[in-house]
Amino acid sequence: MQIAGIDNYLLVPASAVLVVAIAILLIRKTGKMRKRPSSKDEFEGGERYIDDSDEPKIVETDEVQKFKAKVDQLSTALNLEREKVKAKEEQLKEHEKSYENELLKVNALKDEVPFLRKNIGELQEASGKSKEKFEEELKKVKANSESTLAEQKTRYEEEIQKLREKVEETITTSAANAEKLKEEARLRLEDTINRHKGELVAKDTEIMDLAASGKNEREKLKNELLAERQELIKSYEDKILEIKEKTKETIQRLVDEKDGLVDRLKEDNEKLEEEVDRLKERIRLLEVDRL
């Protein structure tokens, strides 16, 4: 597999090789080389050239030595660059292997995509069925709640109607009882007054009879009878007052019972309203959960 960018790492070594080649050409061009003289040349100048080697020698000038040093330096740099390039190549090979491994993983994941899509489709289908089942259950619960609410509402309305009828009956009975008690008290009072009137008439007759027997005795009896009469009158007045008080207490008790029934009716009505609100809240929560 070709790795993009590897040519960039080879540019530096190629440049170094080019520099070395140019340096070698300059050395060859500027070097002063002497050929081995012929036998004629050896004696013409009065000098004899002695050379242990058959190869021509290069006379190294300062410039040549500088170039040689530069060439050595460039060779060393070239070797270093080659080592770096090798290290980069190894690193790139490792990256290539990692890339191939990741590519294998990606291909494996691509192979799993159809299976995952199939699972997602199955899950979506199951989710749709669950949603339909939930909606059916919600409808059942809502229908049951509405039915229960209607039944409870009907039952509470019947109980309220019964309580109202009972209250009206109690009020009517209480009013009738109050009228009856008033009538009984009036009759008792009239009977007592009539009876005491008869007693008073009898006492008056007795007093008149005693008056005939003597003035002193008459006065004495008159005073006694008057005192007794006053005592009887007071006693009857107390009894009449007692009857009136009992009548008032009975009427007040009946009124209190009426108020108690009204309060109970109000409490039952409040309980019914609380129950209705609770059922409505339950239905609202079920609808929120469904959404």
PDB file of C-alpha atoms in Angstrom:
ATOM      1  CA  MET A   1       0.000   0.000   0.000  1.00  0.00           C
ATOM      2  CA  GLN A   2       1.363   3.425  -0.925  1.00  0.00           C
ATOM      3  CA  ILE A   3       1.446   5.896   1.948  1.00  0.00           C
ATOM      4  CA  ALA A   4       0.810   9.485   0.954  1.00  0.00           C
ATOM      5  CA  GLY A   5       3.677  11.777   1.868  1.00  0.00           C
ATOM      6  CA  ILE A   6       6.584   9.275   1.658  1.00  0.00           C
ATOM      7  CA  ASP A   7       8.112  11.202  -1.309  1.00  0.00           C
ATOM      8  CA  ASN A   8       8.599  14.168   1.010  1.00  0.00           C
ATOM      9  CA  TYR A   9      10.939  12.087   3.153  1.00  0.00           C
ATOM     10  CA  LEU A  10      13.041  11.086   0.091  1.00  0.00           C
ATOM     11  CA  LEU A  11      13.599  14.677  -1.085  1.00  0.00           C
ATOM     12  CA  VAL A  12      16.343  15.411   1.452  1.00  0.00           C
ATOM     13  CA  PRO A  13      18.491  12.316   0.638  1.00  0.00           C
ATOM     14  CA  ALA A  14      18.202  13.004  -3.114  1.00  0.00           C
ATOM     15  CA  SER A  15      19.413  16.567  -2.562  1.00  0.00           C
ATOM     16  CA  ALA A  16      22.331  15.307  -0.509  1.00  0.00           C
ATOM     17  CA  VAL A  17      23.346  12.837  -3.249  1.00  0.00           C
ATOM     18  CA  LEU A  18      23.215  15.637  -5.801  1.00  0.00           C
ATOM     19  CA  VAL A  19      25.488  17.818  -3.654  1.00  0.00           C
ATOM     20  CA  VAL A  20      27.978  14.951  -3.237  1.00  0.00           C
ATOM     21  CA  ALA A  21      28.044  14.319  -6.981  1.00  0.00           C
ATOM     22  CA  ILE A  22      28.700  18.005  -7.681  1.00  0.00           C
ATOM     23  CA  ALA A  23      31.500  18.024  -5.117  1.00  0.00           C
ATOM     24  CA  ILE A  24      33.188  15.004  -6.719  1.00  0.00           C
ATOM     25  CA  LEU A  25      33.015  16.641 -10.149  1.00  0.00           C
ATOM     26  CA  LEU A  26      34.589  19.803  -8.766  1.00  0.00           C
ATOM     27  CA  ILE A  27      37.362  17.785  -7.169  1.00  0.00           C
ATOM     28  CA  ARG A  28      38.125  16.042 -10.439  1.00  0.00           C
ATOM     29  CA  LYS A  29      37.999  19.324 -12.301  1.00  0.00           C
ATOM     30  CA  THR A  30      40.266  21.316  -9.996  1.00  0.00           C
ATOM     31  CA  GLY A  31      42.670  18.564  -8.977  1.00  0.00           C
ATOM     32  CA  LYS A  32      46.153  18.770 -10.483  1.00  0.00           C
ATOM     33  CA  MET A  33      47.215  15.332 -11.619  1.00  0.00           C
ATOM     34  CA  ARG A  34      50.651  14.495 -13.015  1.00  0.00           C
ATOM     35  CA  LYS A  35      51.358  11.679 -15.413  1.00  0.00           C
ATOM     36  CA  ARG A  36      54.386   9.501 -14.983  1.00  0.00           C
ATOM     37  CA  PRO A  37      57.115  11.078 -17.203  1.00  0.00           C
ATOM     38  CA  SER A  38      58.634   9.151 -20.064  1.00  0.00           C
ATOM     39  CA  SER A  39      62.336   8.197 -20.125  1.00  0.00           C
ATOM     40  CA  LYS A  40      63.002  11.206 -22.306  1.00  0.00           C
ATOM     41  CA  ASP A  41      61.402  13.566 -19.913  1.00  0.00           C
ATOM     42  CA  GLU A  42      63.332  12.095 -16.977  1.00  0.00           C
ATOM     43  CA  PHE A  43      66.641  13.231 -18.363  1.00  0.00           C
ATOM     44  CA  GLU A  44      65.660  16.485 -20.109  1.00  0.00           C
ATOM     45  CA  GLY A  45      65.136  18.374 -16.972  1.00  0.00           C
ATOM     46  CA  GLY A  46      68.063  16.879 -15.211  1.00  0.00           C
ATOM     47  CA  GLU A  47      65.708  15.358 -12.761  1.00  0.00           C
ATOM     48  CA  ARG A  48      64.563  11.802 -12.297  1.00  0.00           C
ATOM     49  CA  TYR A  49      60.983  11.085 -11.353  1.00  0.00           C
ATOM     50  CA  ILE A  50      60.678   8.203  -8.973  1.00  0.00           C
ATOM     51  CA  ASP A  51      57.174   6.874  -8.151  1.00  0.00           C
ATOM     52  CA  ASP A  52      56.419   3.715  -6.252  1.00  0.00           C
ATOM     53  CA  SER A  53      52.926   3.507  -7.776  1.00  0.00           C
ATOM     54  CA  ASP A  54      51.797   3.149 -11.304  1.00  0.00           C
ATOM     55  CA  GLU A  55      48.629   5.141 -10.628  1.00  0.00           C
ATOM     56  CA  PRO A  56      48.528   8.890 -11.175  1.00  0.00           C
ATOM     57  CA  LYS A  57      48.560  11.000  -8.012  1.00  0.00           C
ATOM     58  CA  ILE A  58      46.176  13.805  -7.226  1.00  0.00           C
ATOM     59  CA  VAL A  59      47.810  16.876  -5.840  1.00  0.00           C
ATOM     60  CA  GLU A  60      45.510  18.041  -3.070  1.00  0.00           C
ATOM     61  CA  THR A  61      45.222  21.747  -2.681  1.00  0.00           C
ATOM     62  CA  ASP A  62      43.525  23.526   0.228  1.00  0.00           C
ATOM     63  CA  GLU A  63      40.420  23.912  -1.857  1.00  0.00           C
ATOM     64  CA  VAL A  64      40.368  20.166  -2.591  1.00  0.00           C
ATOM     65  CA  GLN A  65      40.779  19.346   1.083  1.00  0.00           C
ATOM     66  CA  LYS A  66      37.949  21.679   1.934  1.00  0.00           C
ATOM     67  CA  PHE A  67      35.774  19.980  -0.657  1.00  0.00           C
ATOM     68  CA  LYS A  68      36.771  16.553   0.699  1.00  0.00           C
ATOM     69  CA  ALA A  69      35.878  17.663   4.192  1.00  0.00           C
ATOM     70  CA  LYS A  70      32.606  18.997   2.855  1.00  0.00           C
ATOM     71  CA  VAL A  71      32.017  15.701   1.035  1.00  0.00           C
ATOM     72  CA  ASP A  72      32.708  13.732   4.214  1.00  0.00           C
ATOM     73  CA  GLN A  73      30.379  15.989   6.121  1.00  0.00           C
ATOM     74  CA  LEU A  74      27.698  15.591   3.472  1.00  0.00           C
ATOM     75  CA  SER A  75      28.217  11.813   3.418  1.00  0.00           C
ATOM     76  CA  THR A  76      27.759  11.690   7.161  1.00  0.00           C
ATOM     77  CA  ALA A  77      24.653  13.844   6.867  1.00  0.00           C
ATOM     78  CA  LEU A  78      23.486  11.598   4.028  1.00  0.00           C
ATOM     79  CA  ASN A  79      23.901   8.499   6.182  1.00  0.00           C
ATOM     80  CA  LEU A  80      22.029  10.187   9.010  1.00  0.00           C
ATOM     81  CA  GLU A  81      19.249  11.155   6.636  1.00  0.00           C
ATOM     82  CA  ARG A  82      19.155   7.592   5.341  1.00  0.00           C
ATOM     83  CA  GLU A  83      18.786   6.324   8.890  1.00  0.00           C
ATOM     84  CA  LYS A  84      16.034   8.834   9.503  1.00  0.00           C
ATOM     85  CA  VAL A  85      14.338   7.784   6.284  1.00  0.00           C
ATOM     86  CA  LYS A  86      14.545   4.143   7.338  1.00  0.00           C
ATOM     87  CA  ALA A  87      13.069   5.027  10.719  1.00  0.00           C
ATOM     88  CA  LYS A  88      10.311   6.995   9.014  1.00  0.00           C
ATOM     89  CA  GLU A  89       9.691   4.074   6.661  1.00  0.00           C
ATOM     90  CA  GLU A  90       9.411   1.717   9.627  1.00  0.00           C
ATOM     91  CA  GLN A  91       7.093   4.157  11.353  1.00  0.00           C
ATOM     92  CA  LEU A  92       5.028   4.466   8.183  1.00  0.00           C
ATOM     93  CA  LYS A  93       4.862   0.687   7.927  1.00  0.00           C
ATOM     94  CA  GLU A  94       3.590   0.550  11.498  1.00  0.00           C
ATOM     95  CA  HIS A  95       1.031   3.230  10.658  1.00  0.00           C
ATOM     96  CA  GLU A  96       0.098   1.265   7.565  1.00  0.00           C
ATOM     97  CA  LYS A  97      -0.430  -1.864   9.663  1.00  0.00           C
ATOM     98  CA  SER A  98      -2.516   0.113  12.170  1.00  0.00           C
ATOM     99  CA  TYR A  99      -4.494   1.590   9.288  1.00  0.00           C
ATOM    100  CA  GLU A 100      -5.087  -1.878   7.840  1.00  0.00           C
ATOM    101  CA  ASN A 101      -6.212  -3.151  11.256  1.00  0.00           C
ATOM    102  CA  GLU A 102      -8.576  -0.220  11.667  1.00  0.00           C
ATOM    103  CA  LEU A 103      -9.804  -0.793   8.117  1.00  0.00           C
ATOM    104  CA  LEU A 104     -10.511  -4.429   8.997  1.00  0.00           C
ATOM    105  CA  LYS A 105     -12.460  -3.276  12.047  1.00  0.00           C
ATOM    106  CA  VAL A 106     -14.404  -0.787   9.920  1.00  0.00           C
ATOM    107  CA  ASN A 107     -15.196  -3.502   7.382  1.00  0.00           C
ATOM    108  CA  ALA A 108     -16.301  -5.774  10.216  1.00  0.00           C
ATOM    109  CA  LEU A 109     -18.555  -3.009  11.510  1.00  0.00           C
ATOM    110  CA  LYS A 110     -19.889  -2.498   7.993  1.00  0.00           C
ATOM    111  CA  ASP A 111     -20.692  -6.200   7.880  1.00  0.00           C
ATOM    112  CA  GLU A 112     -22.605  -5.815  11.139  1.00  0.00           C
ATOM    113  CA  VAL A 113     -24.679  -2.879   9.809  1.00  0.00           C
ATOM    114  CA  PRO A 114     -27.353  -5.058   8.085  1.00  0.00           C
ATOM    115  CA  PHE A 115     -27.692  -7.159  11.235  1.00  0.00           C
ATOM    116  CA  LEU A 116     -27.992  -4.038  13.378  1.00  0.00           C
ATOM    117  CA  ARG A 117     -30.504  -2.533  10.967  1.00  0.00           C
ATOM    118  CA  LYS A 118     -32.503  -5.739  11.175  1.00  0.00           C
ATOM    119  CA  ASN A 119     -32.385  -5.594  14.984  1.00  0.00           C
ATOM    120  CA  ILE A 120     -33.407  -1.933  14.904  1.00  0.00           C
ATOM    121  CA  GLY A 121     -36.352  -2.808  12.664  1.00  0.00           C
ATOM    122  CA  GLU A 122     -37.373  -5.583  15.036  1.00  0.00           C
ATOM    123  CA  LEU A 123     -37.029  -3.245  18.003  1.00  0.00           C
ATOM    124  CA  GLN A 124     -39.071  -0.564  16.246  1.00  0.00           C
ATOM    125  CA  GLU A 125     -41.736  -3.135  15.415  1.00  0.00           C
ATOM    126  CA  ALA A 126     -41.739  -4.351  19.034  1.00  0.00           C
ATOM    127  CA  SER A 127     -41.875  -0.741  20.209  1.00  0.00           C
ATOM    128  CA  GLY A 128     -44.893  -0.102  17.958  1.00  0.00           C
ATOM    129  CA  LYS A 129     -46.619  -3.178  19.349  1.00  0.00           C
ATOM    130  CA  SER A 130     -45.792  -2.090  22.899  1.00  0.00           C
ATOM    131  CA  LYS A 131     -47.178   1.358  22.145  1.00  0.00           C
ATOM    132  CA  GLU A 132     -50.387  -0.150  20.744  1.00  0.00           C
ATOM    133  CA  LYS A 133     -50.654  -2.416  23.779  1.00  0.00           C
ATOM    134  CA  PHE A 134     -50.068   0.552  26.076  1.00  0.00           C
ATOM    135  CA  GLU A 135     -52.744   2.565  24.278  1.00  0.00           C
ATOM    136  CA  GLU A 136     -55.179  -0.341  24.587  1.00  0.00           C
ATOM    137  CA  GLU A 137     -54.403  -0.678  28.295  1.00  0.00           C
ATOM    138  CA  LEU A 138     -54.762   3.077  28.696  1.00  0.00           C
ATOM    139  CA  LYS A 139     -58.137   2.988  26.959  1.00  0.00           C
ATOM    140  CA  LYS A 140     -59.229   0.153  29.246  1.00  0.00           C
ATOM    141  CA  VAL A 141     -58.032   1.998  32.338  1.00  0.00           C
ATOM    142  CA  LYS A 142     -59.660   5.211  31.130  1.00  0.00           C
ATOM    143  CA  ALA A 143     -62.917   3.381  30.386  1.00  0.00           C
ATOM    144  CA  ASN A 144     -62.788   1.658  33.782  1.00  0.00           C
ATOM    145  CA  SER A 145     -61.996   4.962  35.469  1.00  0.00           C
ATOM    146  CA  GLU A 146     -64.845   6.712  33.685  1.00  0.00           C
ATOM    147  CA  SER A 147     -67.191   3.835  34.524  1.00  0.00           C
ATOM    148  CA  THR A 148     -66.036   3.844  38.150  1.00  0.00           C
ATOM    149  CA  LEU A 149     -66.350   7.630  38.265  1.00  0.00           C
ATOM    150  CA  ALA A 150     -69.866   7.463  36.823  1.00  0.00           C
ATOM    151  CA  GLU A 151     -70.861   4.727  39.286  1.00  0.00           C
ATOM    152  CA  GLN A 152     -69.413   6.614  42.242  1.00  0.00           C
ATOM    153  CA  LYS A 153     -71.011   9.845  41.050  1.00  0.00           C
ATOM    154  CA  THR A 154     -74.398   8.095  40.747  1.00  0.00           C
ATOM    155  CA  ARG A 155     -73.976   6.473  44.155  1.00  0.00           C
ATOM    156  CA  TYR A 156     -72.958   9.759  45.781  1.00  0.00           C
ATOM    157  CA  GLU A 157     -75.844  11.562  44.107  1.00  0.00           C
ATOM    158  CA  GLU A 158     -78.235   8.902  45.432  1.00  0.00           C
ATOM    159  CA  GLU A 159     -76.728   9.228  48.921  1.00  0.00           C
ATOM    160  CA  ILE A 160     -76.966  13.016  48.722  1.00  0.00           C
ATOM    161  CA  GLN A 161     -80.599  12.742  47.616  1.00  0.00           C
ATOM    162  CA  LYS A 162     -81.334  10.360  50.498  1.00  0.00           C
ATOM    163  CA  LEU A 163     -79.629  12.723  52.936  1.00  0.00           C
ATOM    164  CA  ARG A 164     -81.602  15.655  51.558  1.00  0.00           C
ATOM    165  CA  GLU A 165     -84.846  13.707  51.901  1.00  0.00           C
ATOM    166  CA  LYS A 166     -83.859  12.682  55.409  1.00  0.00           C
ATOM    167  CA  VAL A 167     -83.030  16.276  56.315  1.00  0.00           C
ATOM    168  CA  GLU A 168     -86.313  17.509  54.884  1.00  0.00           C
ATOM    169  CA  GLU A 169     -88.161  14.739  56.724  1.00  0.00           C
ATOM    170  CA  THR A 170     -86.321  15.587  59.935  1.00  0.00           C
ATOM    171  CA  ILE A 171     -87.063  19.272  59.494  1.00  0.00           C
ATOM    172  CA  THR A 172     -90.733  18.507  58.826  1.00  0.00           C
ATOM    173  CA  THR A 173     -90.868  16.111  61.777  1.00  0.00           C
ATOM    174  CA  SER A 174     -89.081  18.621  63.992  1.00  0.00           C
ATOM    175  CA  ALA A 175     -91.503  21.352  62.986  1.00  0.00           C
ATOM    176  CA  ALA A 176     -94.465  19.022  63.587  1.00  0.00           C
ATOM    177  CA  ASN A 177     -93.033  17.980  66.943  1.00  0.00           C
ATOM    178  CA  ALA A 178     -92.489  21.606  67.879  1.00  0.00           C
ATOM    179  CA  GLU A 179     -96.078  22.457  66.978  1.00  0.00           C
ATOM    180  CA  LYS A 180     -97.277  19.401  68.864  1.00  0.00           C
ATOM    181  CA  LEU A 181     -95.260  20.370  71.939  1.00  0.00           C
ATOM    182  CA  LYS A 182     -96.559  23.906  71.739  1.00  0.00           C
ATOM    183  CA  GLU A 183    -100.132  22.620  71.518  1.00  0.00           C
ATOM    184  CA  GLU A 184     -99.584  20.211  74.417  1.00  0.00           C
ATOM    185  CA  ALA A 185     -98.082  22.988  76.524  1.00  0.00           C
ATOM    186  CA  ARG A 186    -100.974  25.292  75.680  1.00  0.00           C
ATOM    187  CA  LEU A 187    -103.542  22.613  76.576  1.00  0.00           C
ATOM    188  CA  ARG A 188    -101.740  21.784  79.792  1.00  0.00           C
ATOM    189  CA  LEU A 189    -101.574  25.440  80.677  1.00  0.00           C
ATOM    190  CA  GLU A 190    -105.276  25.951  79.954  1.00  0.00           C
ATOM    191  CA  ASP A 191    -106.177  22.805  81.897  1.00  0.00           C
ATOM    192  CA  THR A 192    -104.080  23.934  84.829  1.00  0.00           C
ATOM    193  CA  ILE A 193    -105.567  27.417  84.742  1.00  0.00           C
ATOM    194  CA  ASN A 194    -109.111  26.049  84.519  1.00  0.00           C
ATOM    195  CA  ARG A 195    -108.467  23.578  87.293  1.00  0.00           C
ATOM    196  CA  HIS A 196    -106.991  26.238  89.513  1.00  0.00           C
ATOM    197  CA  LYS A 197    -109.808  28.582  88.660  1.00  0.00           C
ATOM    198  CA  GLY A 198    -112.193  25.928  89.900  1.00  0.00           C
ATOM    199  CA  GLU A 199    -110.103  25.522  93.024  1.00  0.00           C
ATOM    200  CA  LEU A 200    -110.061  29.270  93.490  1.00  0.00           C
ATOM    201  CA  VAL A 201    -113.824  29.429  93.066  1.00  0.00           C
ATOM    202  CA  ALA A 202    -114.174  26.635  95.605  1.00  0.00           C
ATOM    203  CA  LYS A 203    -111.875  28.481  97.966  1.00  0.00           C
ATOM    204  CA  ASP A 204    -113.855  31.660  97.452  1.00  0.00           C
ATOM    205  CA  THR A 205    -117.049  29.762  98.224  1.00  0.00           C
ATOM    206  CA  GLU A 206    -115.428  28.253 101.284  1.00  0.00           C
ATOM    207  CA  ILE A 207    -114.276  31.657 102.372  1.00  0.00           C
ATOM    208  CA  MET A 208    -117.738  33.064 101.923  1.00  0.00           C
ATOM    209  CA  ASP A 209    -119.144  30.165 103.942  1.00  0.00           C
ATOM    210  CA  LEU A 210    -116.625  30.711 106.675  1.00  0.00           C
ATOM    211  CA  ALA A 211    -117.314  34.420 106.647  1.00  0.00           C
ATOM    212  CA  ALA A 212    -120.779  33.709 107.690  1.00  0.00           C
ATOM    213  CA  SER A 213    -119.545  31.886 110.804  1.00  0.00           C
ATOM    214  CA  GLY A 214    -117.675  34.785 112.160  1.00  0.00           C
ATOM    215  CA  LYS A 215    -115.722  37.829 111.264  1.00  0.00           C
ATOM    216  CA  ASN A 216    -112.496  36.927 113.065  1.00  0.00           C
ATOM    217  CA  GLU A 217    -112.499  33.409 111.808  1.00  0.00           C
ATOM    218  CA  ARG A 218    -113.279  34.733 108.414  1.00  0.00           C
ATOM    219  CA  GLU A 219    -110.387  37.137 108.433  1.00  0.00           C
ATOM    220  CA  LYS A 220    -108.069  34.407 109.638  1.00  0.00           C
ATOM    221  CA  LEU A 221    -109.200  31.958 107.045  1.00  0.00           C
ATOM    222  CA  LYS A 222    -109.199  34.659 104.419  1.00  0.00           C
ATOM    223  CA  ASN A 223    -105.567  35.434 105.102  1.00  0.00           C
ATOM    224  CA  GLU A 224    -104.635  31.769 105.099  1.00  0.00           C
ATOM    225  CA  LEU A 225    -106.536  31.186 101.900  1.00  0.00           C
ATOM    226  CA  LEU A 226    -105.000  34.233 100.293  1.00  0.00           C
ATOM    227  CA  ALA A 227    -101.528  33.028 101.240  1.00  0.00           C
ATOM    228  CA  GLU A 228    -102.316  29.557  99.960  1.00  0.00           C
ATOM    229  CA  ARG A 229    -103.730  31.062  96.806  1.00  0.00           C
ATOM    230  CA  GLN A 230    -100.596  33.126  96.217  1.00  0.00           C
ATOM    231  CA  GLU A 231     -98.480  30.038  96.823  1.00  0.00           C
ATOM    232  CA  LEU A 232    -100.527  28.025  94.358  1.00  0.00           C
ATOM    233  CA  ILE A 233    -100.371  30.795  91.796  1.00  0.00           C
ATOM    234  CA  LYS A 234     -96.578  30.985  92.163  1.00  0.00           C
ATOM    235  CA  SER A 235     -96.292  27.210  91.947  1.00  0.00           C
ATOM    236  CA  TYR A 236     -98.358  27.125  88.784  1.00  0.00           C
ATOM    237  CA  GLU A 237     -96.431  30.008  87.297  1.00  0.00           C
ATOM    238  CA  ASP A 238     -93.189  28.109  87.993  1.00  0.00           C
ATOM    239  CA  LYS A 239     -94.608  25.012  86.342  1.00  0.00           C
ATOM    240  CA  ILE A 240     -95.714  27.045  83.344  1.00  0.00           C
ATOM    241  CA  LEU A 241     -92.239  28.602  83.114  1.00  0.00           C
ATOM    242  CA  GLU A 242     -90.657  25.150  83.389  1.00  0.00           C
ATOM    243  CA  ILE A 243     -92.880  23.845  80.591  1.00  0.00           C
ATOM    244  CA  LYS A 244     -91.914  26.837  78.431  1.00  0.00           C
ATOM    245  CA  GLU A 245     -88.191  26.231  79.068  1.00  0.00           C
ATOM    246  CA  LYS A 246     -88.509  22.545  78.215  1.00  0.00           C
ATOM    247  CA  THR A 247     -90.357  23.481  75.037  1.00  0.00           C
ATOM    248  CA  LYS A 248     -87.570  25.932  74.085  1.00  0.00           C
ATOM    249  CA  GLU A 249     -84.900  23.293  74.800  1.00  0.00           C
ATOM    250  CA  THR A 250     -86.736  20.738  72.668  1.00  0.00           C
ATOM    251  CA  ILE A 251     -87.057  23.208  69.802  1.00  0.00           C
ATOM    252  CA  GLN A 252     -83.347  24.151  70.090  1.00  0.00           C
ATOM    253  CA  ARG A 253     -82.339  20.479  70.114  1.00  0.00           C
ATOM    254  CA  LEU A 254     -84.331  19.874  66.943  1.00  0.00           C
ATOM    255  CA  VAL A 255     -82.718  22.909  65.316  1.00  0.00           C
ATOM    256  CA  ASP A 256     -79.241  21.639  66.317  1.00  0.00           C
ATOM    257  CA  GLU A 257     -80.024  18.230  64.848  1.00  0.00           C
ATOM    258  CA  LYS A 258     -81.046  19.950  61.628  1.00  0.00           C
ATOM    259  CA  ASP A 259     -77.744  21.922  61.543  1.00  0.00           C
ATOM    260  CA  GLY A 260     -75.801  18.703  62.203  1.00  0.00           C
ATOM    261  CA  LEU A 261     -77.469  16.985  59.276  1.00  0.00           C
ATOM    262  CA  VAL A 262     -76.721  19.961  57.039  1.00  0.00           C
ATOM    263  CA  ASP A 263     -73.030  19.913  58.109  1.00  0.00           C
ATOM    264  CA  ARG A 264     -72.838  16.186  57.433  1.00  0.00           C
ATOM    265  CA  LEU A 265     -74.358  16.734  54.001  1.00  0.00           C
ATOM    266  CA  LYS A 266     -71.725  19.407  53.283  1.00  0.00           C
ATOM    267  CA  GLU A 267     -68.900  17.069  54.431  1.00  0.00           C
ATOM    268  CA  ASP A 268     -70.193  14.235  52.241  1.00  0.00           C
ATOM    269  CA  ASN A 269     -70.431  16.629  49.300  1.00  0.00           C
ATOM    270  CA  GLU A 270     -66.813  17.807  49.877  1.00  0.00           C
ATOM    271  CA  LYS A 271     -65.630  14.168  50.057  1.00  0.00           C
ATOM    272  CA  LEU A 272     -67.408  13.464  46.782  1.00  0.00           C
ATOM    273  CA  GLU A 273     -65.745  16.462  45.115  1.00  0.00           C
ATOM    274  CA  GLU A 274     -62.307  15.357  46.429  1.00  0.00           C
ATOM    275  CA  GLU A 275     -62.867  11.840  45.074  1.00  0.00           C
ATOM    276  CA  VAL A 276     -63.913  13.219  41.681  1.00  0.00           C
ATOM    277  CA  ASP A 277     -60.801  15.487  41.580  1.00  0.00           C
ATOM    278  CA  ARG A 278     -58.575  12.540  42.512  1.00  0.00           C
ATOM    279  CA  LEU A 279     -59.992  10.392  39.698  1.00  0.00           C
ATOM    280  CA  LYS A 280     -59.574  13.258  37.218  1.00  0.00           C
ATOM    281  CA  GLU A 281     -55.925  13.690  38.295  1.00  0.00           C
ATOM    282  CA  ARG A 282     -55.348   9.951  37.881  1.00  0.00           C
ATOM    283  CA  ILE A 283     -56.742  10.044  34.340  1.00  0.00           C
ATOM    284  CA  ARG A 284     -54.565  13.074  33.539  1.00  0.00           C
ATOM    285  CA  LEU A 285     -51.428  11.281  34.818  1.00  0.00           C
ATOM    286  CA  LEU A 286     -52.248   8.217  32.717  1.00  0.00           C
ATOM    287  CA  GLU A 287     -52.587  10.401  29.622  1.00  0.00           C
ATOM    288  CA  VAL A 288     -49.256  12.131  30.411  1.00  0.00           C
ATOM    289  CA  ASP A 289     -47.511   8.742  30.832  1.00  0.00           C
ATOM    290  CA  ARG A 290     -48.927   7.604  27.499  1.00  0.00           C
ATOM    291  CA  LEU A 291     -47.458  10.678  25.796  1.00  0.00           C
TER     292      LEU A 291
END
